Amino acid sequence: IKQYQEGLKFELTDPSGHANSYMAMSDAYKGLEDYPNAMEAYRKFLELNKDVSANDYAGLGTLAMRYGRSLAVDENNTELTDEEKAAKKQAQIEAFKQADQIYADLIEKFPTVKAYGLYQRGMVNSNIDADMSQGLAKPYFEEVINILTQEEELDAQGKRYLETSYRYLMSYNYQVMKDNKAALECAQKILEIKPDDEGIKQVVETLS
């Protein structure tokens, strides 16, 4: 990191030449699990990179998600006070909100990957609202389903996004809304995607 920082002091005719140095710095910070600095360096990489792709931009979201997960609170940890645990939980929520905004920006900048961006927003919000009581992830997973069910054929990744979306809605309808019929419909959709899933077969039988 120190060597990259020294290299960045040199003025270049084309500042974009420093982009890869910022990417390397971001990777180094990530290796140290210093996610705030990893994200800061990654933002500089995006800023200087002349040909930012959707995949490049998604990398920033991945860092924000990792940062949020790194702030998970162990309720059994007696070394932290209740106030410290509450502060850490709030920091985690803020990190996930950063990730949510990054994926919202991704959708705006790269409309062709809208399904991916919505799926990630669903995943982020399911972390913010872990017990699903607020249904924060619901609209994103619903929109993923609306988009992907209109596709003539889905690749393995698309099927995974669709399955995860239906799983969330199945759990949400069953646990929060107490709507067994809606939960069953979602379970049946999952079975269409994974006909050999014994767990889902049992769920369908039980809900039926």
GROMACS .gro file of C-alpha atoms in nm:
model
  208
    1ILE     CA    1   0.000   0.000   0.000
    2LYS     CA    2   0.283   0.239   0.088
    3GLN     CA    3   0.452   0.174  -0.246
    4TYR     CA    4   0.133   0.241  -0.439
    5GLN     CA    5   0.080   0.560  -0.241
    6GLU     CA    6   0.430   0.672  -0.339
    7GLY     CA    7   0.361   0.593  -0.702
    8LEU     CA    8   0.042   0.797  -0.698
    9LYS     CA    9   0.246   1.109  -0.613
   10PHE     CA   10   0.385   1.115  -0.968
   11GLU     CA   11   0.186   1.339  -1.200
   12LEU     CA   12   0.087   1.171  -1.525
   13THR     CA   13  -0.013   1.332  -1.853
   14ASP     CA   14  -0.314   1.101  -1.842
   15PRO     CA   15  -0.436   1.062  -1.479
   16SER     CA   16  -0.627   0.748  -1.578
   17GLY     CA   17  -0.288   0.576  -1.567
   18HIS     CA   18  -0.325   0.566  -1.188
   19ALA     CA   19  -0.653   0.372  -1.207
   20ASN     CA   20  -0.491   0.028  -1.177
   21SER     CA   21  -0.283   0.144  -0.881
   22TYR     CA   22  -0.601   0.239  -0.697
   23MET     CA   23  -0.750  -0.101  -0.783
   24ALA     CA   24  -0.439  -0.274  -0.646
   25MET     CA   25  -0.457  -0.062  -0.330
   26SER     CA   26  -0.824  -0.152  -0.290
   27ASP     CA   27  -0.738  -0.522  -0.316
   28ALA     CA   28  -0.462  -0.479  -0.057
   29TYR     CA   29  -0.696  -0.305   0.186
   30LYS     CA   30  -0.956  -0.575   0.125
   31GLY     CA   31  -0.694  -0.835   0.218
   32LEU     CA   32  -0.655  -0.653   0.548
   33GLU     CA   33  -1.036  -0.643   0.583
   34ASP     CA   34  -1.010  -0.263   0.593
   35TYR     CA   35  -1.324  -0.215   0.388
   36PRO     CA   36  -1.372   0.164   0.427
   37ASN     CA   37  -1.028   0.228   0.276
   38ALA     CA   38  -1.079  -0.047   0.019
   39MET     CA   39  -1.400   0.126  -0.093
   40GLU     CA   40  -1.235   0.470  -0.101
   41ALA     CA   41  -0.954   0.342  -0.324
   42TYR     CA   42  -1.205   0.155  -0.542
   43ARG     CA   43  -1.409   0.473  -0.593
   44LYS     CA   44  -1.091   0.643  -0.718
   45PHE     CA   45  -1.037   0.351  -0.957
   46LEU     CA   46  -1.388   0.400  -1.095
   47GLU     CA   47  -1.341   0.775  -1.116
   48LEU     CA   48  -1.017   0.749  -1.317
   49ASN     CA   49  -1.107   0.446  -1.530
   50LYS     CA   50  -1.217   0.558  -1.875
   51ASP     CA   51  -1.401   0.239  -1.957
   52VAL     CA   52  -1.592   0.141  -1.645
   53SER     CA   53  -1.806  -0.168  -1.703
   54ALA     CA   54  -2.109  -0.288  -1.510
   55ASN     CA   55  -1.887  -0.558  -1.362
   56ASP     CA   56  -1.636  -0.295  -1.244
   57TYR     CA   57  -1.912  -0.094  -1.078
   58ALA     CA   58  -2.062  -0.404  -0.918
   59GLY     CA   59  -1.728  -0.461  -0.746
   60LEU     CA   60  -1.792  -0.156  -0.529
   61GLY     CA   61  -2.123  -0.304  -0.420
   62THR     CA   62  -1.950  -0.629  -0.331
   63LEU     CA   63  -1.706  -0.440  -0.108
   64ALA     CA   64  -1.992  -0.259   0.067
   65MET     CA   65  -2.169  -0.591   0.126
   66ARG     CA   66  -1.852  -0.745   0.270
   67TYR     CA   67  -1.812  -0.443   0.495
   68GLY     CA   68  -2.167  -0.483   0.622
   69ARG     CA   69  -2.123  -0.853   0.690
   70SER     CA   70  -1.794  -0.787   0.870
   71LEU     CA   71  -1.987  -0.576   1.121
   72ALA     CA   72  -2.214  -0.863   1.228
   73VAL     CA   73  -2.277  -0.857   1.603
   74ASP     CA   74  -2.237  -1.166   1.817
   75GLU     CA   75  -2.503  -1.123   2.085
   76ASN     CA   76  -2.315  -1.368   2.307
   77ASN     CA   77  -1.998  -1.157   2.301
   78THR     CA   78  -1.955  -1.041   2.661
   79GLU     CA   79  -1.661  -0.816   2.570
   80LEU     CA   80  -1.898  -0.562   2.412
   81THR     CA   81  -2.146  -0.352   2.606
   82ASP     CA   82  -2.506  -0.321   2.489
   83GLU     CA   83  -2.429   0.030   2.369
   84GLU     CA   84  -2.131  -0.094   2.166
   85LYS     CA   85  -2.342  -0.371   2.012
   86ALA     CA   86  -2.612  -0.120   1.919
   87ALA     CA   87  -2.353   0.111   1.763
   88LYS     CA   88  -2.206  -0.175   1.562
   89LYS     CA   89  -2.551  -0.280   1.441
   90GLN     CA   90  -2.620   0.075   1.328
   91ALA     CA   91  -2.286   0.089   1.146
   92GLN     CA   92  -2.377  -0.237   0.975
   93ILE     CA   93  -2.711  -0.097   0.858
   94GLU     CA   94  -2.536   0.211   0.721
   95ALA     CA   95  -2.289  -0.008   0.532
   96PHE     CA   96  -2.573  -0.208   0.380
   97LYS     CA   97  -2.752   0.114   0.287
   98GLN     CA   98  -2.436   0.222   0.103
   99ALA     CA   99  -2.446  -0.105  -0.087
  100ASP     CA  100  -2.812  -0.054  -0.169
  101GLN     CA  101  -2.740   0.290  -0.316
  102ILE     CA  102  -2.448   0.153  -0.517
  103TYR     CA  103  -2.672  -0.108  -0.679
  104ALA     CA  104  -2.941   0.154  -0.740
  105ASP     CA  105  -2.678   0.363  -0.921
  106LEU     CA  106  -2.565   0.054  -1.110
  107ILE     CA  107  -2.916   0.001  -1.248
  108GLU     CA  108  -2.931   0.364  -1.358
  109LYS     CA  109  -2.589   0.356  -1.525
  110PHE     CA  110  -2.624   0.011  -1.681
  111PRO     CA  111  -2.993  -0.067  -1.752
  112THR     CA  112  -2.902  -0.392  -1.929
  113VAL     CA  113  -2.811  -0.550  -1.593
  114LYS     CA  114  -3.128  -0.437  -1.419
  115ALA     CA  115  -3.225  -0.787  -1.303
  116TYR     CA  116  -2.882  -0.833  -1.142
  117GLY     CA  117  -2.901  -0.493  -0.970
  118LEU     CA  118  -3.251  -0.559  -0.838
  119TYR     CA  119  -3.147  -0.903  -0.715
  120GLN     CA  120  -2.856  -0.749  -0.525
  121ARG     CA  121  -3.084  -0.481  -0.378
  122GLY     CA  122  -3.309  -0.763  -0.261
  123MET     CA  123  -3.015  -0.939  -0.098
  124VAL     CA  124  -2.894  -0.617   0.067
  125ASN     CA  125  -3.236  -0.534   0.207
  126SER     CA  126  -3.287  -0.889   0.332
  127ASN     CA  127  -2.974  -0.829   0.542
  128ILE     CA  128  -3.106  -0.497   0.674
  129ASP     CA  129  -3.445  -0.652   0.750
  130ALA     CA  130  -3.334  -1.001   0.855
  131ASP     CA  131  -3.666  -1.103   1.014
  132MET     CA  132  -3.859  -0.978   0.706
  133SER     CA  133  -4.097  -0.786   0.933
  134GLN     CA  134  -4.069  -0.475   0.715
  135GLY     CA  135  -4.065  -0.661   0.386
  136LEU     CA  136  -3.785  -0.435   0.260
  137ALA     CA  137  -3.658  -0.688   0.006
  138LYS     CA  138  -4.003  -0.779  -0.126
  139PRO     CA  139  -4.042  -0.521  -0.407
  140TYR     CA  140  -3.696  -0.596  -0.545
  141PHE     CA  141  -3.744  -0.973  -0.558
  142GLU     CA  142  -4.090  -0.925  -0.708
  143GLU     CA  143  -3.942  -0.712  -0.985
  144VAL     CA  144  -3.669  -0.969  -1.046
  145ILE     CA  145  -3.943  -1.227  -1.097
  146ASN     CA  146  -4.135  -0.994  -1.330
  147ILE     CA  147  -3.826  -0.944  -1.548
  148LEU     CA  148  -3.691  -1.297  -1.554
  149THR     CA  149  -4.022  -1.476  -1.613
  150GLN     CA  150  -4.051  -1.281  -1.938
  151GLU     CA  151  -3.724  -1.427  -2.065
  152GLU     CA  152  -3.758  -1.713  -2.313
  153GLU     CA  153  -3.465  -1.899  -2.164
  154LEU     CA  154  -3.259  -1.845  -1.849
  155ASP     CA  155  -2.899  -1.938  -1.783
  156ALA     CA  156  -2.790  -2.097  -1.454
  157GLN     CA  157  -2.739  -1.757  -1.292
  158GLY     CA  158  -3.084  -1.633  -1.398
  159LYS     CA  159  -3.241  -1.948  -1.255
  160ARG     CA  160  -3.057  -1.891  -0.928
  161TYR     CA  161  -3.184  -1.534  -0.907
  162LEU     CA  162  -3.537  -1.652  -0.977
  163GLU     CA  163  -3.520  -1.934  -0.723
  164THR     CA  164  -3.383  -1.705  -0.450
  165SER     CA  165  -3.654  -1.448  -0.522
  166TYR     CA  166  -3.929  -1.708  -0.493
  167ARG     CA  167  -3.772  -1.847  -0.173
  168TYR     CA  168  -3.779  -1.506  -0.012
  169LEU     CA  169  -4.143  -1.449  -0.109
  170MET     CA  170  -4.236  -1.799   0.005
  171SER     CA  171  -4.086  -1.734   0.350
  172TYR     CA  172  -4.228  -1.383   0.367
  173ASN     CA  173  -4.582  -1.497   0.282
  174TYR     CA  174  -4.564  -1.791   0.522
  175GLN     CA  175  -4.391  -1.631   0.821
  176VAL     CA  176  -4.502  -1.268   0.804
  177MET     CA  177  -4.826  -1.258   0.608
  178LYS     CA  178  -4.949  -1.603   0.729
  179ASP     CA  179  -5.069  -1.659   0.372
  180ASN     CA  180  -5.023  -2.030   0.305
  181LYS     CA  181  -5.178  -2.010  -0.041
  182ALA     CA  182  -4.932  -1.745  -0.163
  183ALA     CA  183  -4.643  -1.933   0.001
  184LEU     CA  184  -4.753  -2.254  -0.174
  185GLU     CA  185  -4.761  -2.080  -0.512
  186CYS     CA  186  -4.402  -1.964  -0.460
  187ALA     CA  187  -4.293  -2.311  -0.350
  188GLN     CA  188  -4.449  -2.461  -0.663
  189LYS     CA  189  -4.257  -2.211  -0.876
  190ILE     CA  190  -3.933  -2.317  -0.706
  191LEU     CA  191  -4.017  -2.680  -0.781
  192GLU     CA  192  -4.051  -2.591  -1.150
  193ILE     CA  193  -3.694  -2.458  -1.139
  194LYS     CA  194  -3.556  -2.741  -0.920
  195PRO     CA  195  -3.785  -3.043  -0.966
  196ASP     CA  196  -3.551  -3.269  -0.767
  197ASP     CA  197  -3.540  -3.050  -0.455
  198GLU     CA  198  -3.667  -3.285  -0.184
  199GLY     CA  199  -3.694  -3.003   0.071
  200ILE     CA  200  -3.922  -2.799  -0.151
  201LYS     CA  201  -4.124  -3.110  -0.236
  202GLN     CA  202  -4.191  -3.149   0.136
  203VAL     CA  203  -4.282  -2.781   0.168
  204VAL     CA  204  -4.531  -2.810  -0.119
  205GLU     CA  205  -4.685  -3.119   0.037
  206THR     CA  206  -4.712  -2.955   0.380
  207LEU     CA  207  -4.857  -2.628   0.251
  208SER     CA  208  -5.098  -2.816   0.025
   0.00000   0.00000   0.00000
